[in-house]
PDB file of C-alpha atoms in Angstrom:
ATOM      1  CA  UNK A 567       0.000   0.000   0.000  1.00  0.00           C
ATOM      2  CA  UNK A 568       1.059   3.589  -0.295  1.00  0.00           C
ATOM      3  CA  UNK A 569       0.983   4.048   3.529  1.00  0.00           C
ATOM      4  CA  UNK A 570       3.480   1.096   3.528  1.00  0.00           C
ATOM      5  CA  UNK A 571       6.133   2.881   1.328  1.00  0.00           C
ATOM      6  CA  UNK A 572       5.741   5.620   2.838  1.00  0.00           C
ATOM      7  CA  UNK A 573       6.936   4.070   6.074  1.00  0.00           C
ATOM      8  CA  UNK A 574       9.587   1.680   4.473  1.00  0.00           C
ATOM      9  CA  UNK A 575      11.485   4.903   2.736  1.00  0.00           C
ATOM     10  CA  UNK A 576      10.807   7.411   6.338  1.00  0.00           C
ATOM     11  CA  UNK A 577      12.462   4.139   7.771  1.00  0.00           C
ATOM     12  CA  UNK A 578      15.154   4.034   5.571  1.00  0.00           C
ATOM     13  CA  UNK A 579      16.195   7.650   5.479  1.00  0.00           C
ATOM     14  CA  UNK A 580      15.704   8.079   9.266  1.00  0.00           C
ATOM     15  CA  UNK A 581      18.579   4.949   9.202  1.00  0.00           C
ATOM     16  CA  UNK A 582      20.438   6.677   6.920  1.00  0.00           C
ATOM     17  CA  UNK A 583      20.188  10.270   8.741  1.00  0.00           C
ATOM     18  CA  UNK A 584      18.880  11.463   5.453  1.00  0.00           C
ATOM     19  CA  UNK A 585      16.812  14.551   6.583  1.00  0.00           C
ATOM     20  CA  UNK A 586      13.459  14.543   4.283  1.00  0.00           C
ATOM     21  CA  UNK A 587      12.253  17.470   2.106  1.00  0.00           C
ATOM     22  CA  UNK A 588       9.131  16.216   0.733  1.00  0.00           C
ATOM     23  CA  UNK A 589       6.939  13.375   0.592  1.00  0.00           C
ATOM     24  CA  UNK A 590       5.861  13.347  -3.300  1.00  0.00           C
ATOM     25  CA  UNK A 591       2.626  10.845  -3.654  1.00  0.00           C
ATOM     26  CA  UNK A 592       0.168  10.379  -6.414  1.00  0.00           C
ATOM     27  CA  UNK A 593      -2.388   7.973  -5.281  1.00  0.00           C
ATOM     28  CA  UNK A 594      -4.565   5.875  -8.137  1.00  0.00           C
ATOM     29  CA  UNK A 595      -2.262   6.642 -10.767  1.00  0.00           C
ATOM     30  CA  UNK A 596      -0.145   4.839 -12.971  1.00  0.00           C
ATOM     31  CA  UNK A 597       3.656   4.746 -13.068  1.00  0.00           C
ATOM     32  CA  UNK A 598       2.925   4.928 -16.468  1.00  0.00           C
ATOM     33  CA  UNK A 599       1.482   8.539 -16.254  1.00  0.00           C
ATOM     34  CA  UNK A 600       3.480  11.358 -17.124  1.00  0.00           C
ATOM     35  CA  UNK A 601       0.683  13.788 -15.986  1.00  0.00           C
ATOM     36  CA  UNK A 602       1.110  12.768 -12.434  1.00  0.00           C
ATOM     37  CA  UNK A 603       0.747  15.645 -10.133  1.00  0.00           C
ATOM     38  CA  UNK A 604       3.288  14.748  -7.198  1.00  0.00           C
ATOM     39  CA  UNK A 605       5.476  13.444 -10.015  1.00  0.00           C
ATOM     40  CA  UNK A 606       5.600  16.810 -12.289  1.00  0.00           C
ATOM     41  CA  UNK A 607       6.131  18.942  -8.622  1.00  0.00           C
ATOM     42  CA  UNK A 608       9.080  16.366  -8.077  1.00  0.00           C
ATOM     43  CA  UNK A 609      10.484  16.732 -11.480  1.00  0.00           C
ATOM     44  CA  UNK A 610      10.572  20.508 -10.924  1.00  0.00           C
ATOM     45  CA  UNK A 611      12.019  21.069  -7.512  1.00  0.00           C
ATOM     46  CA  UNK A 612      14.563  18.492  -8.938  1.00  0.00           C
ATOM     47  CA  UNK A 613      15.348  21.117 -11.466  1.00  0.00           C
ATOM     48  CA  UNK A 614      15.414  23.989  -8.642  1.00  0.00           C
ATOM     49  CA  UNK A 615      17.690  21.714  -6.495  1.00  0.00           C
ATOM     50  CA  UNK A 616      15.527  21.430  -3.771  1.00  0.00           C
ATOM     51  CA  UNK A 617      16.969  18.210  -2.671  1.00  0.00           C
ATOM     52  CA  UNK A 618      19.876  16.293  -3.667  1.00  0.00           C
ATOM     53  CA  UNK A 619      18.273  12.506  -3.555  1.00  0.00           C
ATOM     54  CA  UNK A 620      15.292  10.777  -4.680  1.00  0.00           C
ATOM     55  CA  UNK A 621      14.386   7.623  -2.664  1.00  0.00           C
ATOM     56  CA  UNK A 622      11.316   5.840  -4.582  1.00  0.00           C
ATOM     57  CA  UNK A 623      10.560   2.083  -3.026  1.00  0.00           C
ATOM     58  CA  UNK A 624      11.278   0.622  -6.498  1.00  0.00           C
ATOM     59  CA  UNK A 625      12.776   2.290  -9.767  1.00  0.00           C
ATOM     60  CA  UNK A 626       8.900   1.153 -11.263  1.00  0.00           C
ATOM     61  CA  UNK A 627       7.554   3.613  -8.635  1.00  0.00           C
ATOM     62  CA  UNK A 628       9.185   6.647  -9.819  1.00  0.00           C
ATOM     63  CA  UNK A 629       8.230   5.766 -13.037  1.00  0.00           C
ATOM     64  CA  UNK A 630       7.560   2.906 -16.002  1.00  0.00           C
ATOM     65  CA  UNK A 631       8.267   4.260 -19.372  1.00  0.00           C
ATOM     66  CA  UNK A 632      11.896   3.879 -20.030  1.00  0.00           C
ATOM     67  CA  UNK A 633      12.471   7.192 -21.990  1.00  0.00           C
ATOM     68  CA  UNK A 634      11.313   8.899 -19.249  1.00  0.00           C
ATOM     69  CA  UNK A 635      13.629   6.912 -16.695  1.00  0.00           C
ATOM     70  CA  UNK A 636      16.552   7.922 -19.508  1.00  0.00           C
ATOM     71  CA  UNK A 637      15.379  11.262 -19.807  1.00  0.00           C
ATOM     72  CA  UNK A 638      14.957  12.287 -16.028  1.00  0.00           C
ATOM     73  CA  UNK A 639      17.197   9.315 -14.113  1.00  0.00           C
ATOM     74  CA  UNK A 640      20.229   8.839 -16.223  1.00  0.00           C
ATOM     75  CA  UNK A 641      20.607  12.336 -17.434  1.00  0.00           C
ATOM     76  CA  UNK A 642      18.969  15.536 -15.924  1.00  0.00           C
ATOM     77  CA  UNK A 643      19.558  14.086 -12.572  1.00  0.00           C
ATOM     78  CA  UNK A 644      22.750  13.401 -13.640  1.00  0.00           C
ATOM     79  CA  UNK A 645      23.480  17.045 -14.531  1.00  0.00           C
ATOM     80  CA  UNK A 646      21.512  18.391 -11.501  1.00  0.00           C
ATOM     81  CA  UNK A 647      23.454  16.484  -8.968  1.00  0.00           C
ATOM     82  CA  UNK A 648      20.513  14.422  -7.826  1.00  0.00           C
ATOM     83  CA  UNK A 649      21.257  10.750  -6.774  1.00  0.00           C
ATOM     84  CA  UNK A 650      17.982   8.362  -7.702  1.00  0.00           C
ATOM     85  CA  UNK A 651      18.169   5.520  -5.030  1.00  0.00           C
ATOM     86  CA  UNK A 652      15.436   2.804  -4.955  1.00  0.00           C
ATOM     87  CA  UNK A 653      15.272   0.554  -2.019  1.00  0.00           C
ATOM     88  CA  UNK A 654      13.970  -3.056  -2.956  1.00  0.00           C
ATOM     89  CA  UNK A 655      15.488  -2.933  -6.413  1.00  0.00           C
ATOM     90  CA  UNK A 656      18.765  -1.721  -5.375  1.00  0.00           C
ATOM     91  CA  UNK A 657      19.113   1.341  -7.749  1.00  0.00           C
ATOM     92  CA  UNK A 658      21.869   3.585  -7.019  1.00  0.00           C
ATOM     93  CA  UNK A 659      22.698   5.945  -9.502  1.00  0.00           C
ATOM     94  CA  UNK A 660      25.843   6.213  -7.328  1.00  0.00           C
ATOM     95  CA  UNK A 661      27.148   3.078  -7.644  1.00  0.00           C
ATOM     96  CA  UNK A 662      29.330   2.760 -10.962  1.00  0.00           C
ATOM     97  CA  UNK A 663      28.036  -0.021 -12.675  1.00  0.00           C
ATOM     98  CA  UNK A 664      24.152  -0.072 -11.525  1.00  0.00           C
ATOM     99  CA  UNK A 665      23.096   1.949 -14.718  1.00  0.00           C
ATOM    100  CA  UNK A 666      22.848  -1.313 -16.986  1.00  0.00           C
ATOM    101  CA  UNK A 667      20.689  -3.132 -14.231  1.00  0.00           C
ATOM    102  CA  UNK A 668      18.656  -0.173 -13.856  1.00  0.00           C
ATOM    103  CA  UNK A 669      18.516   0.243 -17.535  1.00  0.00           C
ATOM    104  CA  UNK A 670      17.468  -3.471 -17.726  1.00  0.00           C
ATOM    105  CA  UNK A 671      14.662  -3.351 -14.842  1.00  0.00           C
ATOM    106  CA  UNK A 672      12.831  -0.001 -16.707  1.00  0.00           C
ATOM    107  CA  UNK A 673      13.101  -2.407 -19.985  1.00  0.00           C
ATOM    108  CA  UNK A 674      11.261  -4.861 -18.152  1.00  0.00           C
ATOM    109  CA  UNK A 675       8.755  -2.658 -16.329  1.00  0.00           C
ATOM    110  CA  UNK A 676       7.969  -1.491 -19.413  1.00  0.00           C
ATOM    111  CA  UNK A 677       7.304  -4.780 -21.129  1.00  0.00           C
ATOM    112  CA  UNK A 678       5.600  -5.783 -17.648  1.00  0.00           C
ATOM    113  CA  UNK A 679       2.742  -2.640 -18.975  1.00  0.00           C
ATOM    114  CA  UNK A 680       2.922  -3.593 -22.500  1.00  0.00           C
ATOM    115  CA  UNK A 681       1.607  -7.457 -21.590  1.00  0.00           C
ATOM    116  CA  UNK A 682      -0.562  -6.293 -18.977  1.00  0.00           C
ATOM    117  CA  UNK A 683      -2.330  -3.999 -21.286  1.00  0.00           C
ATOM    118  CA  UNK A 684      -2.466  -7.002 -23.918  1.00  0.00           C
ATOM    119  CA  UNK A 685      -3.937  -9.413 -21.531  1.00  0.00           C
ATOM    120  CA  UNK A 686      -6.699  -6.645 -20.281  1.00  0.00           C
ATOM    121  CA  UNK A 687      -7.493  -6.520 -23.909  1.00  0.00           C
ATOM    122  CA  UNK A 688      -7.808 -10.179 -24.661  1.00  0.00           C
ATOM    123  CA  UNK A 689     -10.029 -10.439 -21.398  1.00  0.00           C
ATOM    124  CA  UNK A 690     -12.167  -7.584 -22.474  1.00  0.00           C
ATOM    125  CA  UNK A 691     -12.653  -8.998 -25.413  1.00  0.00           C
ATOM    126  CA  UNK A 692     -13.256 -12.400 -24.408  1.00  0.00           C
ATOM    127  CA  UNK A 693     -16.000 -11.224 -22.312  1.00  0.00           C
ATOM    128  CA  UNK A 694     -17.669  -8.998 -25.075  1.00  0.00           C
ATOM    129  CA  UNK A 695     -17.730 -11.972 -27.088  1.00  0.00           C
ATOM    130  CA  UNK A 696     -19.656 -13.685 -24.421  1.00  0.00           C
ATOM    131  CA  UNK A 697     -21.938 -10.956 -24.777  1.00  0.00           C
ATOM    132  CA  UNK A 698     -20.979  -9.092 -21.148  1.00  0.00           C
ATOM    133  CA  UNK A 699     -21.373  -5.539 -20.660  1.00  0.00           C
ATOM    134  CA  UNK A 700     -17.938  -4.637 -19.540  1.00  0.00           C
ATOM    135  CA  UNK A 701     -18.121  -0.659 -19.560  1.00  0.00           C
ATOM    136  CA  UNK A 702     -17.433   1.607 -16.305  1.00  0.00           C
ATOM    137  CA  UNK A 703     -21.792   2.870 -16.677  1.00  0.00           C
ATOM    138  CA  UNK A 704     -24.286   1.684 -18.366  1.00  0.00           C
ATOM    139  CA  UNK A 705     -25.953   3.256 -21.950  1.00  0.00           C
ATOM    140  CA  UNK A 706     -28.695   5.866 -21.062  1.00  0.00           C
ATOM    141  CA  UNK A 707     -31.642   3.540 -20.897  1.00  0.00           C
ATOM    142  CA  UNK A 708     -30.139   0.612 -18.676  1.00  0.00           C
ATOM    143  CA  UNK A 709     -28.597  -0.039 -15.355  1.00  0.00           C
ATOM    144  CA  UNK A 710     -25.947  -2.634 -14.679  1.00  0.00           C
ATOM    145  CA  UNK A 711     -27.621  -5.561 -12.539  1.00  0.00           C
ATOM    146  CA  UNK A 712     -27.116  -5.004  -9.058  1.00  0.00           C
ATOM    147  CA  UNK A 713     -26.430  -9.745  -9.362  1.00  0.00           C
ATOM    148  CA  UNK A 714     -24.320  -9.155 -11.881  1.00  0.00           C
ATOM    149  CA  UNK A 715     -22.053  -5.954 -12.971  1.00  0.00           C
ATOM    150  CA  UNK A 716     -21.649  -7.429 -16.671  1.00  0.00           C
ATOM    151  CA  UNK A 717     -25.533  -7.537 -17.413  1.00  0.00           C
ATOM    152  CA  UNK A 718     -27.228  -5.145 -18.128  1.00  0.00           C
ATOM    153  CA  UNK A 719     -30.858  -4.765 -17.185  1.00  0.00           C
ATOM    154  CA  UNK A 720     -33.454  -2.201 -18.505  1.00  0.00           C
ATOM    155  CA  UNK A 721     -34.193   1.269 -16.961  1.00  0.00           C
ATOM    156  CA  UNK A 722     -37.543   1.454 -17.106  1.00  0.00           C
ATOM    157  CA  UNK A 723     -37.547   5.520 -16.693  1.00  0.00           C
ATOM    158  CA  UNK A 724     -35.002   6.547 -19.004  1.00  0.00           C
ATOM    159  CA  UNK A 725     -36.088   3.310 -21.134  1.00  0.00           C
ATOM    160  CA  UNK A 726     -39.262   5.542 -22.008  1.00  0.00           C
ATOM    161  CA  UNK A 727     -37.731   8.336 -22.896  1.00  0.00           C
ATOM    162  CA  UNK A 728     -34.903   6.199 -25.730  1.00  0.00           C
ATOM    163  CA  UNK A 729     -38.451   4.520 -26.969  1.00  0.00           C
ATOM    164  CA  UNK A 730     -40.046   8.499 -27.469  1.00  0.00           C
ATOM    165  CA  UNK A 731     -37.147   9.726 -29.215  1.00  0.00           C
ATOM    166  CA  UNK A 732     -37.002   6.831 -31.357  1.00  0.00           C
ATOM    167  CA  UNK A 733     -40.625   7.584 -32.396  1.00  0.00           C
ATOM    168  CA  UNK A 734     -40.103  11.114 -32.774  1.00  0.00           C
ATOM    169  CA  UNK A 735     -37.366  10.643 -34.899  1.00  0.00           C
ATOM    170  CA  UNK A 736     -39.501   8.504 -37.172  1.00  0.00           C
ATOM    171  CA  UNK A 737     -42.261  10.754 -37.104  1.00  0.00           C
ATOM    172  CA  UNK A 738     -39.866  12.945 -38.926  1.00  0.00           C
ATOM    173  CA  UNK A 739     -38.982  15.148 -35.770  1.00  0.00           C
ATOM    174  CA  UNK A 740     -35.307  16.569 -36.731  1.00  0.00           C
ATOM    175  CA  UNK A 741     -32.424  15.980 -34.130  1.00  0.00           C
ATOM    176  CA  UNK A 742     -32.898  19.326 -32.604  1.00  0.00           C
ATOM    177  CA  UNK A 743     -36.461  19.644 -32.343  1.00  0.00           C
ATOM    178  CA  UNK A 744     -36.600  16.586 -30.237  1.00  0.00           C
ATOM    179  CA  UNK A 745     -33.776  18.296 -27.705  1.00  0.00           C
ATOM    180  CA  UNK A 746     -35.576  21.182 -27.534  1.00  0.00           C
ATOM    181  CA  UNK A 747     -38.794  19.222 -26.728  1.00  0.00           C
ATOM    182  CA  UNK A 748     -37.014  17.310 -24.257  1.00  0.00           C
ATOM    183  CA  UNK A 749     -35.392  20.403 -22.859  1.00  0.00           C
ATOM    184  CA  UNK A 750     -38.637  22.162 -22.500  1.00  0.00           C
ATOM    185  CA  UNK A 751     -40.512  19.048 -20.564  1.00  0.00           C
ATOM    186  CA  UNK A 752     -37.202  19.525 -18.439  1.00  0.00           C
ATOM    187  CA  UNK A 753     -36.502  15.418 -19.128  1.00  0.00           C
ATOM    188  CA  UNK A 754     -33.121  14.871 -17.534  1.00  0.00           C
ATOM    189  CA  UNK A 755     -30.294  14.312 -19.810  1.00  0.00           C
ATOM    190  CA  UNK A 756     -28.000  11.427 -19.707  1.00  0.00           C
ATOM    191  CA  UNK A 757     -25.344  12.931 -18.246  1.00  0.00           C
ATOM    192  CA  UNK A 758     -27.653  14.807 -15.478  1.00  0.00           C
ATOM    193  CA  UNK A 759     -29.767  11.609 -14.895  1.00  0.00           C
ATOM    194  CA  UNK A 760     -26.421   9.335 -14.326  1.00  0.00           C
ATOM    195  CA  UNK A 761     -25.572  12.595 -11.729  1.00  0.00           C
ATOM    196  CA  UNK A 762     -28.387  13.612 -10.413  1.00  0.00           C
ATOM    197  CA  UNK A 763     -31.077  11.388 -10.588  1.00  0.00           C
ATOM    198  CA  UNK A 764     -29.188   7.871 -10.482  1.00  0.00           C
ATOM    199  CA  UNK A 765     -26.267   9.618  -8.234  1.00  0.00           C
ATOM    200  CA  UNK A 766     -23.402   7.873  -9.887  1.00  0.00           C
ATOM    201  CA  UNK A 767     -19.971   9.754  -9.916  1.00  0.00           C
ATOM    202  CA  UNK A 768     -20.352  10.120 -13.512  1.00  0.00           C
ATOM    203  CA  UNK A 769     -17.786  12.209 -15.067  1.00  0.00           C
ATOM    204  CA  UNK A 770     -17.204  13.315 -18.938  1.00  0.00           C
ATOM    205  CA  UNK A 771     -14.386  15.233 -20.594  1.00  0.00           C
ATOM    206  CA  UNK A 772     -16.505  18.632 -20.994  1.00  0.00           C
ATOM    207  CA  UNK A 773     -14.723  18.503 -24.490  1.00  0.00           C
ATOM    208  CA  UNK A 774     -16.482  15.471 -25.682  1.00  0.00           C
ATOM    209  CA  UNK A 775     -19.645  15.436 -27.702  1.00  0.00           C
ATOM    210  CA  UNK A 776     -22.741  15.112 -25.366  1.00  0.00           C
ATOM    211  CA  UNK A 777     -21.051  16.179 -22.758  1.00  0.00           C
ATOM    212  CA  UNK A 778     -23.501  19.556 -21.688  1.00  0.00           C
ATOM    213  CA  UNK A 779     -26.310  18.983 -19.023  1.00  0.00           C
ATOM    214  CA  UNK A 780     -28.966  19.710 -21.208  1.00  0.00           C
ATOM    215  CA  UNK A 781     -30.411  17.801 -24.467  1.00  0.00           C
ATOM    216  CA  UNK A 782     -28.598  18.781 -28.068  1.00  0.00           C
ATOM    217  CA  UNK A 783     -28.591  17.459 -30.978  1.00  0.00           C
ATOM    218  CA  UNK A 784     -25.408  15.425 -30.607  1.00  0.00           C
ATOM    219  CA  UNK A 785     -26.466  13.907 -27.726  1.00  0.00           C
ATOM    220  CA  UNK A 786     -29.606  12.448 -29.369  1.00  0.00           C
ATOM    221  CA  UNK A 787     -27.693  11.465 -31.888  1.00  0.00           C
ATOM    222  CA  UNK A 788     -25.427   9.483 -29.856  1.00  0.00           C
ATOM    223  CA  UNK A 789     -28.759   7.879 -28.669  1.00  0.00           C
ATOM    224  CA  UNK A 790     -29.967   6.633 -32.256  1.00  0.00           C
ATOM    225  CA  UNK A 791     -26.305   5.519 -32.948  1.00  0.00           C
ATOM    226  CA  UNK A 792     -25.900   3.690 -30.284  1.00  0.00           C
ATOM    227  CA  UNK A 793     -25.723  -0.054 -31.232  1.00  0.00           C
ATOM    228  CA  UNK A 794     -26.082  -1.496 -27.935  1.00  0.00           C
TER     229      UNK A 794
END
């Protein structure tokens, strides 16, 4: 756990008499991330000198993608006068000789994400094969089954309003129309009904099409699209 490394490396640099400057931690995020928070505030008080040492439980914590490990480990650090030490792996960017180990360990952390990713995939698919739902939420019109989180089962609220825009749409009622009919009747959209009325934590990239709290167009659309 992350409250585990934190007290292995306080451990370790209180044996050492290391004094510490900063605990940098980015919980639920991958080591594959560059846009870690912690990790980009670590990468520039490196750069200010803030600290001369950075003590990560594993080279795989600081990070897994080896350009960044060359990039940052075995050469800014390098010219900043920052020693990269990790304490179950045994990197020591002060110890002549450790770069090819360490340089060996990021290729295999990095081949560790490559066939985890692959294997995710081949499960994923596996199950959509099987015809399993395996999506974080379910379409606007269902509800994952509280037996069963890859079935689906139908919302029978929302499920009446997919079924009206379906026959408005083939009643000749243009995309927009039927938002603005929705909009008026103040129907809940699918991303305020997942929020508000369902009370998932529901998020969306506001960038992404149907995305707004209200009905449009594109977000009908998406509805009469929408194989499954």
């Amino acid at each position: 756990s992350i409250q585990n490394q934190k007290n292995m490396l306080t451990m370790f640099c209180l044996e050492k008499g290391w004094d510490i400057y900063k605990i940098y931690c980015d919980d639920d995020f991958s080591g594959a991330d560059e846009d870690r928070p912690d990790y980009n505030l670590l990468l520039k008080d490196a750069e200010k000198r803030c600290f001369d040492i950075v003590l990560c439980k594993t080279q795989s914590r600081f990070t897994r993608d080896l350009a960044h490990l060359e990039r940052y480990v075995h050469t800014y650090f390098q010219e900043w006068g920052i020693r990269f030490v990790g304490v179950v792996d045994n990197a020591d960017t002060d110890i002549k000789g450790n770069k090819k180990s360490r340089q060996i360990n990021g290729l295999v952390n990095e081949w560790y994400l490559e066939d985890l990713s692959e294997n995710v995939k081949a499960v994923l698919l596996s199950k959509k094969k099987l015809g399993k739902f395996v999506g974080a939420f379910a379409p606007y019109g269902y509800q994952r089954d509280p037996n069963d989180k890859n079935h689906l089962i139908v919302d029978l609220d929302a499920a009446e309003v997919v079924k009206r825009i379906y026959k408005m749409y083939l009643e000749g009622d243009s995309l927009r129309r039927i938002a603005k009919i929705l909009n008026d009747e103040f129907i809940p959209c699918p991303v305020k009904y997942k929020q508000d009325i369902q009370g998932t934590n529901f998020k969306i990239d506001s960038n992404r099409v149907g995305s707004k709290r209200i009905w449009t167009d594109s977000s009908i659309h998406m509805i009469l699209s929408n194989q499954m």
